[in-house]
Structure formats: C-alpha cells, structure tokens
Coordinates of C-alpha atoms in Angstrom, one line a residue:
M1 CA 35.4 -16.2 -31.7
N2 CA 34.3 -16.2 -28.1
T3 CA 32.7 -19.5 -26.8
P4 CA 29.3 -18.8 -25.1
L5 CA 29.3 -19.2 -21.2
H6 CA 26.1 -21.4 -21.4
D7 CA 24.2 -23.2 -23.9
T8 CA 20.9 -21.9 -25.7
L9 CA 17.7 -23.5 -26.0
G10 CA 17.7 -23.6 -29.6
T11 CA 15.0 -25.6 -31.0
W12 CA 14.3 -27.6 -27.7
K13 CA 11.0 -27.2 -26.1
R14 CA 9.6 -28.4 -22.7
S15 CA 7.2 -31.2 -23.0
H16 CA 6.4 -31.7 -19.2
Y17 CA 6.5 -30.1 -16.0
C18 CA 8.8 -31.8 -13.5
G19 CA 6.0 -32.9 -11.2
E20 CA 4.0 -34.4 -14.0
L21 CA 5.8 -37.4 -14.8
T22 CA 4.4 -40.8 -13.3
S23 CA 4.8 -44.7 -14.2
A24 CA 2.2 -43.9 -16.9
H25 CA 4.8 -41.9 -18.8
I26 CA 7.4 -44.8 -19.0
G27 CA 9.1 -45.2 -22.1
Q28 CA 8.4 -41.7 -23.4
Q29 CA 11.0 -39.3 -24.6
V30 CA 10.6 -36.0 -22.6
C31 CA 12.3 -32.6 -22.3
L32 CA 12.3 -31.1 -19.0
M33 CA 13.8 -27.7 -17.6
G34 CA 14.2 -26.3 -14.2
W35 CA 16.6 -25.6 -11.3
V36 CA 19.1 -28.3 -9.8
Q37 CA 17.7 -29.1 -6.3
R38 CA 20.7 -31.2 -5.6
R39 CA 23.4 -33.5 -7.2
R40 CA 24.8 -36.8 -6.1
D41 CA 27.7 -38.6 -7.6
H42 CA 27.6 -42.5 -6.9
G43 CA 30.9 -43.2 -8.3
G44 CA 30.3 -42.5 -12.1
L45 CA 26.4 -42.4 -12.1
I46 CA 25.3 -39.0 -11.4
F47 CA 21.7 -38.5 -10.0
I48 CA 20.0 -34.9 -10.3
D49 CA 16.9 -33.7 -8.7
L50 CA 15.2 -31.1 -11.1
R51 CA 12.9 -28.8 -9.7
D52 CA 10.4 -26.5 -11.1
R53 CA 7.1 -25.1 -9.8
E54 CA 5.2 -28.4 -10.1
G55 CA 7.7 -30.6 -8.4
I56 CA 10.9 -32.8 -8.5
T57 CA 12.0 -35.3 -11.0
Q58 CA 15.1 -37.5 -10.7
L59 CA 17.5 -37.5 -13.4
A60 CA 20.0 -40.4 -14.1
L61 CA 23.1 -39.7 -16.2
D62 CA 25.3 -42.7 -17.2
P63 CA 28.8 -41.8 -18.8
D64 CA 28.4 -44.8 -21.0
R65 CA 25.1 -43.4 -22.3
D66 CA 26.2 -39.9 -23.1
P67 CA 29.7 -38.9 -22.1
Q68 CA 29.2 -35.1 -23.1
A69 CA 26.0 -35.0 -20.9
H70 CA 27.6 -36.7 -18.2
S71 CA 30.5 -34.4 -18.3
K72 CA 28.3 -31.3 -18.0
A73 CA 26.3 -33.0 -15.2
D74 CA 29.4 -33.1 -13.5
R75 CA 30.0 -29.4 -13.5
V76 CA 26.5 -28.5 -12.2
R77 CA 25.5 -27.2 -8.8
S78 CA 22.4 -26.3 -6.6
E79 CA 20.2 -23.7 -8.4
Y80 CA 22.0 -24.2 -11.9
V81 CA 19.3 -24.0 -14.7
I82 CA 19.3 -26.9 -16.9
A83 CA 17.4 -28.6 -19.8
V84 CA 17.4 -32.2 -20.3
I85 CA 16.1 -34.6 -23.1
G86 CA 15.8 -38.3 -21.9
T87 CA 13.4 -41.3 -21.5
V88 CA 11.2 -41.8 -18.6
S89 CA 11.9 -45.4 -16.9
A90 CA 11.1 -47.2 -13.7
R91 CA 13.4 -46.6 -10.8
P92 CA 15.4 -49.7 -9.9
E93 CA 13.7 -52.1 -7.3
G94 CA 14.2 -50.7 -3.8
T95 CA 14.8 -47.0 -4.7
V96 CA 11.2 -46.0 -5.1
N97 CA 10.2 -42.8 -3.0
P98 CA 6.6 -43.2 -2.3
K99 CA 6.4 -39.7 -0.8
M100 CA 6.9 -38.0 -4.1
K101 CA 4.4 -38.0 -7.1
T102 CA 7.3 -38.9 -9.5
G103 CA 8.9 -41.4 -6.9
E104 CA 8.2 -44.4 -9.2
I105 CA 10.2 -43.0 -12.2
E106 CA 13.5 -41.2 -13.3
I107 CA 14.9 -39.9 -16.6
E108 CA 17.5 -41.5 -18.3
V109 CA 19.2 -38.3 -20.0
A110 CA 20.6 -38.3 -23.2
Q111 CA 21.3 -34.8 -23.7
L112 CA 21.8 -31.9 -21.3
K113 CA 22.2 -28.3 -21.6
I114 CA 23.4 -25.8 -18.8
L115 CA 21.2 -22.8 -19.6
N116 CA 22.8 -20.8 -16.6
S117 CA 25.1 -21.1 -13.5
A118 CA 24.2 -19.8 -10.1
K119 CA 26.1 -18.5 -7.2
T120 CA 25.7 -20.6 -4.0
P121 CA 22.6 -19.4 -2.2
P122 CA 22.5 -17.7 1.1
F123 CA 20.2 -20.5 2.3
G124 CA 18.7 -23.9 1.3
L125 CA 15.4 -23.8 -0.6
D126 CA 14.2 -27.1 0.4
E127 CA 11.2 -27.3 2.8
Y128 CA 13.2 -28.5 5.8
T129 CA 15.6 -25.5 6.1
E130 CA 14.6 -22.7 8.6
V131 CA 15.5 -19.4 7.8
A132 CA 15.3 -16.0 9.4
E133 CA 12.4 -13.8 7.8
N134 CA 14.6 -10.8 7.1
I135 CA 17.2 -13.1 5.1
R136 CA 14.1 -14.6 3.2
L137 CA 12.6 -11.3 2.4
K138 CA 15.9 -9.6 1.1
H139 CA 16.1 -12.6 -1.2
R140 CA 12.6 -13.1 -2.1
Y141 CA 13.2 -14.1 -5.6
L142 CA 15.1 -17.1 -3.8
D143 CA 12.5 -17.7 -1.1
L144 CA 9.8 -17.9 -3.8
R145 CA 11.6 -21.0 -5.3
R146 CA 10.9 -22.8 -1.9
P147 CA 7.9 -25.4 -2.6
A148 CA 5.8 -24.3 0.4
L149 CA 5.5 -20.6 -0.9
Q150 CA 5.1 -21.8 -4.5
K151 CA 2.1 -23.9 -3.1
N152 CA 0.8 -20.7 -1.4
L153 CA 0.8 -18.7 -4.3
M154 CA -0.6 -21.4 -6.4
L155 CA -3.5 -21.9 -4.1
R156 CA -4.1 -18.1 -4.0
H157 CA -4.3 -18.2 -7.9
R158 CA -7.1 -20.8 -7.5
V159 CA -9.0 -18.8 -5.0
A160 CA -9.2 -15.7 -7.1
R161 CA -9.9 -17.9 -10.3
T162 CA -12.9 -19.7 -8.1
V163 CA -14.2 -16.4 -6.8
R164 CA -14.3 -14.9 -10.3
T165 CA -15.9 -17.8 -11.8
Y166 CA -18.7 -18.0 -8.9
L167 CA -19.4 -14.0 -9.2
D168 CA -19.5 -14.0 -12.9
A169 CA -22.1 -17.0 -12.7
Q170 CA -24.0 -14.9 -10.3
G171 CA -24.2 -12.0 -12.5
F172 CA -21.6 -9.7 -11.2
L173 CA -19.6 -7.4 -13.3
E174 CA -15.9 -6.8 -12.6
I175 CA -15.4 -3.1 -12.8
E176 CA -12.1 -1.3 -11.9
T177 CA -12.4 1.9 -9.7
P178 CA -9.9 4.7 -9.3
V179 CA -6.5 4.0 -7.6
L180 CA -6.0 7.8 -7.4
T181 CA -8.6 9.3 -5.5
K182 CA -9.5 12.0 -2.9
S183 CA -8.5 11.9 0.7
T184 CA -11.4 11.4 3.0
P185 CA -9.5 10.4 6.2
E186 CA -11.9 8.1 8.2
G187 CA -10.4 5.3 10.3
A188 CA -6.6 4.5 9.1
R189 CA -4.4 7.2 7.6
D190 CA -4.1 7.4 4.1
Y191 CA -1.2 7.2 1.6
L192 CA -0.9 10.2 0.0
V193 CA 0.4 10.9 -3.7
P194 CA 1.5 14.4 -4.6
S195 CA 0.1 16.0 -7.6
R196 CA 2.9 17.6 -10.0
V197 CA 0.2 19.3 -12.4
N198 CA -2.0 20.6 -9.2
G199 CA 0.9 21.7 -7.0
G200 CA 0.3 21.5 -3.3
C201 CA -2.7 19.0 -3.8
F202 CA -2.6 15.4 -3.0
F203 CA -4.2 12.1 -4.3
A204 CA -4.7 9.4 -1.9
L205 CA -4.4 5.6 -2.4
P206 CA -7.8 4.0 -1.5
Q207 CA -8.4 2.1 1.6
S208 CA -11.3 0.6 0.0
P209 CA -13.4 1.4 -3.1
Q210 CA -16.4 2.1 -0.8
L211 CA -17.8 5.2 -2.6
F212 CA -17.2 4.2 -5.9
K213 CA -19.0 0.9 -5.7
Q214 CA -21.9 2.8 -4.0
L215 CA -21.8 5.1 -7.1
L216 CA -21.9 2.1 -9.4
M217 CA -25.2 1.1 -7.5
V218 CA -26.5 4.5 -8.3
S219 CA -25.4 4.0 -11.9
G220 CA -27.7 0.9 -12.2
Y221 CA -24.8 -1.7 -12.4
D222 CA -26.8 -3.9 -10.0
R223 CA -23.9 -6.4 -9.0
Y224 CA -20.4 -5.3 -8.9
C225 CA -17.2 -7.2 -8.0
Q226 CA -13.4 -6.4 -8.0
I227 CA -10.3 -8.2 -6.6
V228 CA -8.7 -4.9 -5.8
K229 CA -5.5 -3.5 -4.0
C230 CA -6.2 -1.4 -1.0
F231 CA -3.8 0.6 1.1
R232 CA -3.5 1.8 4.8
D233 CA -0.9 3.4 6.5
E234 CA -1.4 1.8 9.8
D235 CA 0.6 -0.3 12.4
L236 CA 1.3 -3.6 11.2
R237 CA 1.0 -7.1 12.7
A238 CA 1.3 -10.6 11.4
D239 CA -2.1 -10.5 9.4
R240 CA -1.9 -6.9 8.2
Q241 CA 0.1 -5.2 5.5
P242 CA 0.3 -1.6 4.1
E243 CA -1.1 -2.7 0.8
F244 CA -3.6 -5.6 0.6
T245 CA -6.1 -7.3 -1.7
Q246 CA -9.9 -7.2 -1.2
I247 CA -12.8 -9.4 -2.7
D248 CA -14.9 -6.6 -3.2
C249 CA -18.8 -7.0 -3.8
E250 CA -21.9 -4.7 -3.9
M251 CA -25.5 -5.5 -4.8
S252 CA -28.6 -3.7 -5.5
F253 CA -32.1 -4.4 -4.3
V254 CA -31.1 -6.5 -1.5
D255 CA -31.3 -6.9 2.3
A256 CA -28.7 -8.4 4.7
D257 CA -29.8 -11.9 4.3
D258 CA -29.3 -11.9 0.6
V259 CA -25.8 -10.6 0.6
I260 CA -25.1 -13.2 3.6
T261 CA -26.5 -16.0 1.4
T262 CA -24.7 -15.1 -1.7
M263 CA -21.3 -14.5 -0.1
E264 CA -21.2 -17.6 2.1
K265 CA -21.9 -19.8 -0.9
M266 CA -19.0 -18.3 -2.7
I267 CA -16.9 -19.1 0.4
A268 CA -18.2 -22.7 0.5
Q269 CA -17.2 -22.9 -3.1
V270 CA -13.8 -21.8 -2.5
F271 CA -13.2 -24.5 -0.1
R272 CA -14.7 -27.1 -2.1
D273 CA -12.6 -26.1 -5.3
C274 CA -9.4 -25.2 -3.5
L275 CA -9.3 -27.6 -0.4
G276 CA -11.7 -30.6 -1.2
V277 CA -13.5 -29.4 2.1
E278 CA -17.3 -29.1 2.3
V279 CA -18.5 -26.3 4.3
T280 CA -22.0 -26.4 5.6
T281 CA -24.3 -23.7 4.5
P282 CA -26.2 -21.6 5.7
M283 CA -23.4 -20.8 8.2
A284 CA -23.8 -20.3 11.9
R285 CA -25.1 -16.5 13.0
M286 CA -24.5 -14.8 16.1
T287 CA -25.5 -11.1 17.3
Y288 CA -22.7 -8.8 18.3
A289 CA -24.3 -8.7 21.8
E290 CA -24.2 -12.7 22.1
A291 CA -20.6 -12.8 21.0
M292 CA -19.6 -10.2 23.5
T293 CA -21.3 -12.0 26.3
R294 CA -20.0 -15.4 25.5
F295 CA -16.5 -14.7 24.0
G296 CA -15.8 -11.0 25.0
V297 CA -14.7 -10.3 21.4
D298 CA -16.6 -9.8 18.1
N299 CA -14.5 -12.3 16.3
P300 CA -14.9 -15.7 18.5
D301 CA -13.2 -18.8 17.6
L302 CA -15.6 -21.5 17.8
R303 CA -13.4 -24.4 17.6
F304 CA -13.3 -24.7 21.5
G305 CA -15.2 -23.9 24.5
L306 CA -13.8 -21.8 27.3
E307 CA -16.8 -19.5 27.0
L308 CA -16.9 -16.3 29.4
I309 CA -19.3 -16.5 32.4
E310 CA -20.6 -13.5 34.0
L311 CA -20.6 -13.7 37.8
T312 CA -21.2 -9.9 38.6
D313 CA -24.7 -10.8 40.6
L314 CA -23.1 -13.5 42.5
V315 CA -20.2 -11.1 43.7
A316 CA -22.1 -7.9 44.3
N317 CA -22.1 -8.2 48.1
C318 CA -19.0 -10.6 48.4
G319 CA -16.3 -9.6 50.9
F320 CA -13.7 -9.5 48.1
K321 CA -13.4 -5.8 47.8
V322 CA -12.2 -5.5 44.1
F323 CA -15.2 -7.7 42.8
A324 CA -17.8 -5.9 45.0
E325 CA -16.5 -2.5 44.1
V326 CA -16.6 -3.3 40.4
A327 CA -19.9 -4.6 40.7
A328 CA -21.3 -1.3 42.5
S329 CA -19.7 0.7 39.7
G330 CA -21.5 -0.9 36.7
G331 CA -18.7 -3.0 35.7
L332 CA -18.5 -6.8 35.0
V333 CA -17.0 -9.7 36.7
K334 CA -16.5 -12.7 34.4
A335 CA -14.3 -16.1 34.6
I336 CA -13.4 -18.7 32.3
N337 CA -13.1 -22.4 33.5
V338 CA -9.9 -24.0 32.2
K339 CA -10.8 -27.7 32.3
G340 CA -7.8 -29.6 34.0
G341 CA -5.8 -26.5 34.3
A342 CA -5.0 -26.8 38.1
G343 CA -1.5 -27.9 37.2
F344 CA -0.5 -24.5 35.8
S345 CA 2.5 -23.1 37.7
R346 CA 2.8 -19.9 39.6
K347 CA 5.0 -18.8 36.6
D348 CA 2.3 -19.6 34.1
L349 CA -0.3 -17.7 36.1
D350 CA 2.1 -14.6 36.4
E351 CA 2.4 -15.1 32.6
L352 CA -1.4 -15.0 32.0
T353 CA -1.7 -12.0 34.4
D354 CA 1.0 -10.1 32.3
F355 CA -1.2 -11.1 29.1
V356 CA -4.5 -9.5 30.3
K357 CA -2.6 -6.4 31.4
I358 CA -1.7 -5.8 27.7
Y359 CA -5.6 -5.1 27.1
G360 CA -6.0 -2.8 30.2
A361 CA -7.0 -5.3 32.9
K362 CA -5.5 -4.4 36.3
G363 CA -4.8 -8.0 37.0
L364 CA -6.1 -11.6 37.0
A365 CA -7.7 -13.5 40.0
W366 CA -7.3 -17.3 39.9
V367 CA -8.6 -20.3 41.7
K368 CA -7.3 -24.1 41.5
I369 CA -9.9 -26.7 42.2
T370 CA -8.0 -29.2 44.3
E371 CA -8.9 -32.2 46.7
E372 CA -8.8 -29.8 49.7
G373 CA -11.0 -27.3 47.8
W374 CA -10.5 -23.8 46.4
Q375 CA -6.9 -23.0 46.5
S376 CA -6.4 -19.4 45.9
P377 CA -5.3 -16.0 47.6
I378 CA -9.2 -14.8 47.1
A379 CA -10.8 -17.9 48.4
K380 CA -11.0 -16.6 52.1
F381 CA -13.1 -13.6 51.2
F382 CA -16.1 -15.7 50.1
T383 CA -18.5 -17.6 52.3
P384 CA -19.3 -21.3 51.7
T385 CA -22.5 -20.4 50.2
E386 CA -20.9 -17.7 47.7
L387 CA -18.3 -20.6 46.6
D388 CA -20.9 -23.1 46.0
A389 CA -22.8 -20.8 43.9
L390 CA -19.7 -19.7 41.9
G391 CA -18.6 -23.2 41.7
Q392 CA -22.0 -24.3 40.2
R393 CA -22.3 -21.6 37.7
L394 CA -18.8 -22.1 36.4
D395 CA -19.2 -25.7 36.2
A396 CA -16.3 -26.4 38.5
A397 CA -14.7 -29.7 39.2
Q398 CA -11.5 -30.9 40.9
G399 CA -8.5 -30.3 38.7
D400 CA -10.0 -27.0 37.2
L401 CA -8.4 -23.7 36.9
L402 CA -10.8 -20.6 37.3
L403 CA -9.6 -17.1 36.0
F404 CA -11.3 -14.1 36.8
V405 CA -11.2 -10.4 35.4
A406 CA -13.2 -7.4 36.9
D407 CA -13.1 -4.2 35.3
N408 CA -15.4 -2.0 33.1
P409 CA -17.5 -3.9 30.4
R410 CA -15.0 -3.2 27.7
I411 CA -11.8 -4.1 29.4
T412 CA -13.4 -7.2 31.1
N413 CA -14.6 -8.6 27.7
E414 CA -11.5 -8.0 25.7
A415 CA -8.9 -9.1 28.3
L416 CA -10.7 -12.3 29.1
G417 CA -12.0 -12.9 25.5
R418 CA -8.3 -12.4 24.3
L419 CA -6.9 -14.6 27.1
R420 CA -9.4 -17.2 25.9
G421 CA -7.9 -17.2 22.5
H422 CA -4.5 -17.3 23.8
L423 CA -5.3 -20.4 25.9
G424 CA -6.9 -22.1 23.1
Q425 CA -3.7 -21.8 21.2
R426 CA -1.5 -22.8 23.9
L427 CA -3.4 -25.8 25.1
G428 CA -3.9 -27.0 21.4
L429 CA -7.6 -26.7 21.5
A430 CA -7.6 -24.8 17.9
A431 CA -6.9 -27.2 15.1
K432 CA -6.0 -25.5 11.9
D433 CA -8.0 -28.0 9.7
D434 CA -11.1 -27.4 11.6
Y435 CA -12.9 -24.7 9.9
R436 CA -15.7 -22.9 12.0
F437 CA -17.5 -20.0 10.5
V438 CA -19.9 -17.7 12.3
W439 CA -21.6 -14.6 10.9
V440 CA -21.6 -11.7 13.4
T441 CA -24.5 -9.2 13.1
D442 CA -26.3 -6.4 14.5
F443 CA -23.2 -4.4 15.5
P444 CA -23.7 -1.2 17.3
L445 CA -23.9 1.5 14.9
L446 CA -21.8 4.1 16.8
E447 CA -19.2 3.9 19.3
W448 CA -17.9 6.8 21.8
D449 CA -14.4 8.3 20.9
E450 CA -12.9 9.4 24.2
E451 CA -9.9 11.2 22.7
N452 CA -11.9 13.4 20.3
Q453 CA -15.3 13.3 22.5
R454 CA -17.4 12.4 19.8
H455 CA -19.3 9.4 18.2
A456 CA -17.2 7.5 15.6
A457 CA -19.0 5.0 13.3
V458 CA -18.2 1.3 14.3
H459 CA -17.9 0.3 10.6
H460 CA -17.9 3.2 8.4
P461 CA -20.3 6.3 7.9
F462 CA -22.1 4.9 5.0
T463 CA -23.6 1.9 7.1
A464 CA -27.3 1.9 7.4
P465 CA -29.0 1.7 10.8
R466 CA -31.6 -1.0 11.6
D467 CA -35.1 0.1 10.4
Q468 CA -36.4 -0.2 13.9
D469 CA -33.6 2.0 15.2
L470 CA -34.2 4.9 13.1
P471 CA -36.1 6.9 15.8
L472 CA -33.2 6.3 18.0
L473 CA -30.9 8.6 15.8
D474 CA -32.8 11.4 17.4
S475 CA -33.2 10.3 20.8
N476 CA -30.4 7.9 21.8
P477 CA -28.0 7.3 19.0
A478 CA -25.6 5.2 21.2
A479 CA -28.4 2.6 21.4
A480 CA -28.8 2.1 17.6
C481 CA -27.8 -1.1 15.9
A482 CA -26.4 -1.3 12.3
K483 CA -27.4 -3.5 9.4
A484 CA -23.8 -4.7 9.5
Y485 CA -22.1 -8.2 9.4
D486 CA -18.9 -9.8 9.7
L487 CA -17.9 -13.4 8.6
V488 CA -15.5 -14.8 11.3
L489 CA -13.4 -18.0 10.7
N490 CA -11.5 -19.6 13.3
G491 CA -11.3 -16.2 15.2
S492 CA -10.3 -14.3 12.5
E493 CA -12.5 -11.6 10.5
I494 CA -12.3 -12.6 6.9
G495 CA -14.9 -10.4 5.5
G496 CA -17.1 -7.5 6.6
G497 CA -20.0 -5.5 5.1
S498 CA -23.3 -4.0 5.5
I499 CA -26.5 -2.5 4.0
R500 CA -25.6 1.1 3.0
I501 CA -27.6 4.2 3.6
H502 CA -29.3 5.1 0.4
D503 CA -31.5 8.1 1.6
Q504 CA -29.7 11.4 1.4
A505 CA -31.4 12.9 4.5
I506 CA -30.4 9.9 6.7
Q507 CA -26.6 9.9 5.4
S508 CA -26.7 13.8 6.1
K509 CA -27.9 13.1 10.0
M510 CA -25.2 10.2 10.1
F511 CA -22.6 12.7 9.3
A512 CA -24.0 15.1 11.7
L513 CA -23.9 12.4 14.5
L514 CA -20.2 11.9 13.6
G515 CA -19.4 15.3 14.2
I516 CA -18.9 16.1 10.5
G517 CA -20.6 19.5 9.8
E518 CA -22.6 20.1 6.8
E519 CA -19.8 22.2 5.1
E520 CA -17.1 19.5 5.9
A521 CA -19.5 16.9 4.7
R522 CA -20.2 18.7 1.4
E523 CA -16.4 19.2 1.0
K524 CA -15.4 15.3 1.6
F525 CA -18.7 13.4 0.3
G526 CA -20.5 16.0 -1.7
F527 CA -20.3 13.8 -4.7
L528 CA -22.0 11.1 -2.7
L529 CA -24.6 13.2 -1.1
D530 CA -25.5 14.5 -4.7
A531 CA -25.8 11.1 -6.1
L532 CA -28.1 10.0 -3.5
E533 CA -30.7 12.5 -4.5
Y534 CA -30.7 11.0 -8.0
G535 CA -32.6 7.6 -7.4
A536 CA -30.2 5.5 -5.3
P537 CA -31.5 2.0 -4.8
P538 CA -31.3 0.2 -1.6
H539 CA -28.0 -1.6 -1.7
G540 CA -25.2 -3.3 0.5
G541 CA -22.3 -5.3 0.0
L542 CA -19.0 -7.0 1.6
A543 CA -15.5 -7.2 1.2
F544 CA -13.1 -10.2 2.2
G545 CA -9.7 -10.0 2.9
L546 CA -8.1 -12.3 0.1
D547 CA -4.6 -12.3 2.0
R548 CA -6.0 -13.3 5.2
L549 CA -8.4 -15.9 3.7
V550 CA -5.6 -17.6 2.0
M551 CA -3.3 -17.4 5.0
I552 CA -6.0 -19.5 6.9
L553 CA -6.4 -21.8 3.8
T554 CA -2.7 -22.7 3.6
G555 CA -2.2 -22.8 7.5
S556 CA 0.3 -20.3 7.4
D557 CA 1.2 -18.1 10.6
S558 CA 2.0 -14.9 8.6
I559 CA 0.2 -13.1 6.0
R560 CA 3.6 -12.3 4.4
D561 CA 3.8 -16.3 3.4
V562 CA 1.0 -15.9 0.9
I563 CA 2.0 -12.4 -0.8
A564 CA 4.7 -12.5 -3.4
F565 CA 6.6 -9.3 -2.4
P566 CA 5.4 -8.4 0.9
K567 CA 6.5 -5.4 3.4
T568 CA 8.1 -6.0 6.8
Q569 CA 6.3 -4.8 10.2
K570 CA 7.9 -1.3 9.5
A571 CA 6.3 -1.2 6.0
T572 CA 9.6 -1.5 4.2
C573 CA 10.5 -3.9 1.5
L574 CA 14.0 -5.5 2.2
L575 CA 14.2 -6.7 -1.3
S576 CA 14.0 -3.4 -3.2
G577 CA 14.8 -1.0 -0.3
A578 CA 11.5 0.8 -0.4
P579 CA 10.6 3.5 0.6
G580 CA 13.4 5.3 -0.5
E581 CA 14.5 9.2 -0.8
V582 CA 13.9 11.0 -3.9
D583 CA 16.4 13.9 -5.3
E584 CA 15.6 17.6 -4.9
K585 CA 14.7 18.0 -8.5
Q586 CA 11.7 15.6 -8.0
L587 CA 10.5 17.2 -4.9
Q588 CA 10.7 20.8 -6.6
E589 CA 8.6 19.5 -9.4
L590 CA 6.0 18.5 -6.9
S591 CA 6.2 21.8 -5.0
I592 CA 7.3 19.9 -2.0
R593 CA 10.1 20.8 0.7
L594 CA 11.1 18.5 3.4
R595 CA 11.5 19.7 6.9
L596 CA 14.1 17.1 7.5
R597 CA 16.1 14.9 5.5
K598 CA 17.0 11.4 6.7
K599 CA 20.7 11.8 6.7
E600 CA 20.1 15.2 8.8
Q601 CA 18.0 13.3 11.5

C-alpha cells in the first residue's frame, strides 16, 4: 500500500482565521489552516508564521511538546499548506509585535498536518517585495495571496455590499440585462461575438446596459440597479480595462437633482462603511463652463489651487507676437502661477514644455519672478504697464513661476489643465487621503466631430437637452446644454449620468442632429423608438465605475490592483494566454474565414 504524499484533514475543522486571535483567546485550543509565510529554526524551537486571508499568526513548535509535529515542521517551507491544533499563549516578554493584531500571542502547537507542499515561488509574497507587474500577472494566483491585494479585493467586496444594501433600502430592484445584444456602434468599439445558429451575424457585448435600463423604466419598474460587467474595445491605460464593472442605476419620475441627491448619499455611505470617512453632503457642484474656465478640464482636482487665469484681454495688443495673434484669432491665452516655483531648472521647464505638447500645444512660455523682476525670454516684449497688469491678475510674487499657453480654446484649456494636474502630483499637492468631490453639470449636448464632419453626442444620444435649450435644437444646436452630470473625485470621473429623452419626437430629432438618418435610426434603435411611443415616463440615471472607485479608495496607482484577474494594456491575460487562436473547425461552424492567421503574419 502506497503512503500518501500529504496528510488529509480527516475530522479537523478550522476554528479561527489567522488574523482573528488576540490576548482574549489565551488558553483556548484552536485549529488553524493556511500557508507558511516563513519558517525560523532557533536551535530546536521552530517558529512558523502562518498566513491566510485575514492575517498572520505565529506558531511555536517545541520538540519536547510533540516530536512528530516538530519533525514535520522541520520539513515545511514557504507556501506549504498546513493545519495545526494548539493552544493560544502569550508571547514571552520582549517578543511582542505591536504592529500585528496577533502580535501579543502565539500558538503552542500540539499537532501539525502538511496538507500540500509548494515549489519555491518566483517572487516573495510579503508586502515589502517589489515585483515587475508582468511577472505578477503571469502568476496571478500567487500575487493574489499578497496581503495588499487581498485587502483590496476585500474592500471591493464591502463596497459592493454597501451599495446593494443602500439601493435596496431606497427601493431599487436589481435586474439583470442581456450580455449578448445588438451592436449599436456609438463611442468605443464593440466586442463582437459570432452567432453559430445565425451564420454571418454577430452579437455584441454591452458597453453599457443603457437601452435596456431605459426600457425597464418604460416597463414601470421605477427604480433599477445592477452591478454589471461591461466591455469596450478601446485603447487602455492605468484606469481602463477592456472589461470593467459598473454600478448602474436608473430612476423614473425624477429630475437631475433627485438623481444627484440619491447617488451622492450612496457614495457617502460607501466611504462611511468601508473607510470610516465622513463625506459632507450635499457635495459641491460646478457647471462645465466654470470647470473649463478655472481648471481647463471637466474633471477638476479640487485638492489644490493652481487655477487657470485668462489673460487674453491683457495681451491682445502686446508686443509678443504669439500672444497677440492668438488673441486676434479668437483663441485663449491663459496661465497658472506655481507659487515658489522659480527654482525650477531649465531642464524642468523643457520637460514641462514637452508635456503640454502631448495635448497639442505648440509650446510653453514661462516667467520666473526674481529679485531683479521678470526673468524670461518673453519679458522684453511687454511694457512695464503690461507687466504690472499681468502680475496683478496672476497674483505674482517673488519666487513664483508663471506658465503660459496660447492657442485655440480647446488646446489651451486641455494643455494647461493637464499641466496643472501633473504639477499637483509632482509637487505633492494632492494627498491620497484627501477626498474632494464635485458634481460637474450642464455639459454641452453636442460637440463637432472634425473627422466625420458632423455633430457627436458629448455623453450619448439619449441624453436630454435642458428644457430652456429645446428651441436651440432647430436654431443653434451647438449652443444647447444637456441635463448631464458627472461626479468627480480627486480629478477622476467616478460616475456619470443624465436625464434621458423620453419623448419620441425629440429622440428622433437628436438622431437627425447626429447625422443618423431615419432608416439607420430605425435599424439600430427601432425598439427604443417604438417603446417611447407607449407611455415612457421621465427618467434618468447614472453609472459609477466600480473599479475606478475602489482604486481611489485603496490608494492604488493602477486599476489592475483592484481586479482579481485583469488584462494588460494590450488587452491580454498573461495568466491564461487569452485571447488565443481557435481551430479551423470552430471557425467553419461560425461561418468565419480569417484573412490572415497569426503565424502567417
């Protein structure tokens, strides 16, 4: 009869998690199970740090207490899976670890079972080891054992639980919407799924449950919610993934204030329950126009100043040709005052210039305020009176650094607004534990798409215009504002929504403004247009990015650190190897023929 390689649990039952035990448990017999974090041999007495998802407990194995358990402990190595039975005892004087919840106690082990052995991991699993992300993602099952990631995913669980509890108390019904639906390309690209039964036809994975949640309002469900997976085939960055999770909500018989009030209280509850942080409500509000004027972007970070100051009127007739020509052409000249920034080197200024060029700016003008006055290549082009007026408006003082961008309004605002955010991070002005919320409202309804030479929806085609702007849809649609609202936290948009169009005639007019003809609108959105003719109530909603919200709550730098099995920036899974090729038989069943195979490329 072969001897088993490892012990079995038998009748052993875990009594506690490793992170639970304190001095209150001294004298109790316990059964713990987990992974070996580290093993230390002190000349006969062996200590093992046993880890599970809740924390670490120190085990003490004395050869005089149980020689068999001690012998097994001598064989264990990092990441072995073991179970122990023993008694909770106080640590000897001088060995208490105040940094650990379990630091006052240890387990005097009476019995030990080795449940499974382990190869030496490719990287250390403690919180102090720095590991390249590609290695972590390839061995994600090991990475997920690390305390930092376990804390992130546990907090994510608590956020979802709080959201569901709050919404249930507010009368929301959690209703699932389809994952296989019709492609209606608006915004990002769809992920397509071929249909075997309907050859040549494709489903699309939803970018959002938008149309279905509106149909639920037409169906009379009044308040809908869902924590839902969504998919977008778009270029990725640190806070984006091809598949992501939304907290999705919709309400009937409401206006924008009703939605904002309900949702900001939910966010305040999340911060209270999950972080112990009190968030003041009502939260600040700011129109889109004000955000662009003061901060240059529609997702302003309010944790620091560095506001954009417009100078176009002061430089319209100045001797600096670049500024004067931009002012004459209807552009904007703006600047920010970096208090105490006169110490920036020329190399620093060159790096900042390269930064604004990313956003289309042709350059960055700068002025250092020194004891001798304005130090800058552009100072000679201004009269003393002009310099005085600029200095007053910018609140310039000795030691300051003034940074200027001059271009069309879009480039000026975005380049200087992004530079403001970059400097806030670089200068340490944005503390991670300082939470500043602001609702940005009254977005433009439409924006001009130069590439396609037509209007595009700023949010989506189902967003309602403000009541007072309805006449503008015929006379000047570019001037119309939407009943749209985004919630911004520390410079990141964590949620966005709007009051929807519930009148079929207005929805058809909106499609026409977007260059979607009647036939195309009927083909793509006919089911919605039909539904709006059967008594659609006024309704609106909002969706929060759960991943991005949890990223901010945990202080993580990457959204991948709050998702169990994320994709890389190239939308691949290093763990499983997805996406992968499929065999020819599967393609034939789907009536698909590839132009190029990967190997041929």
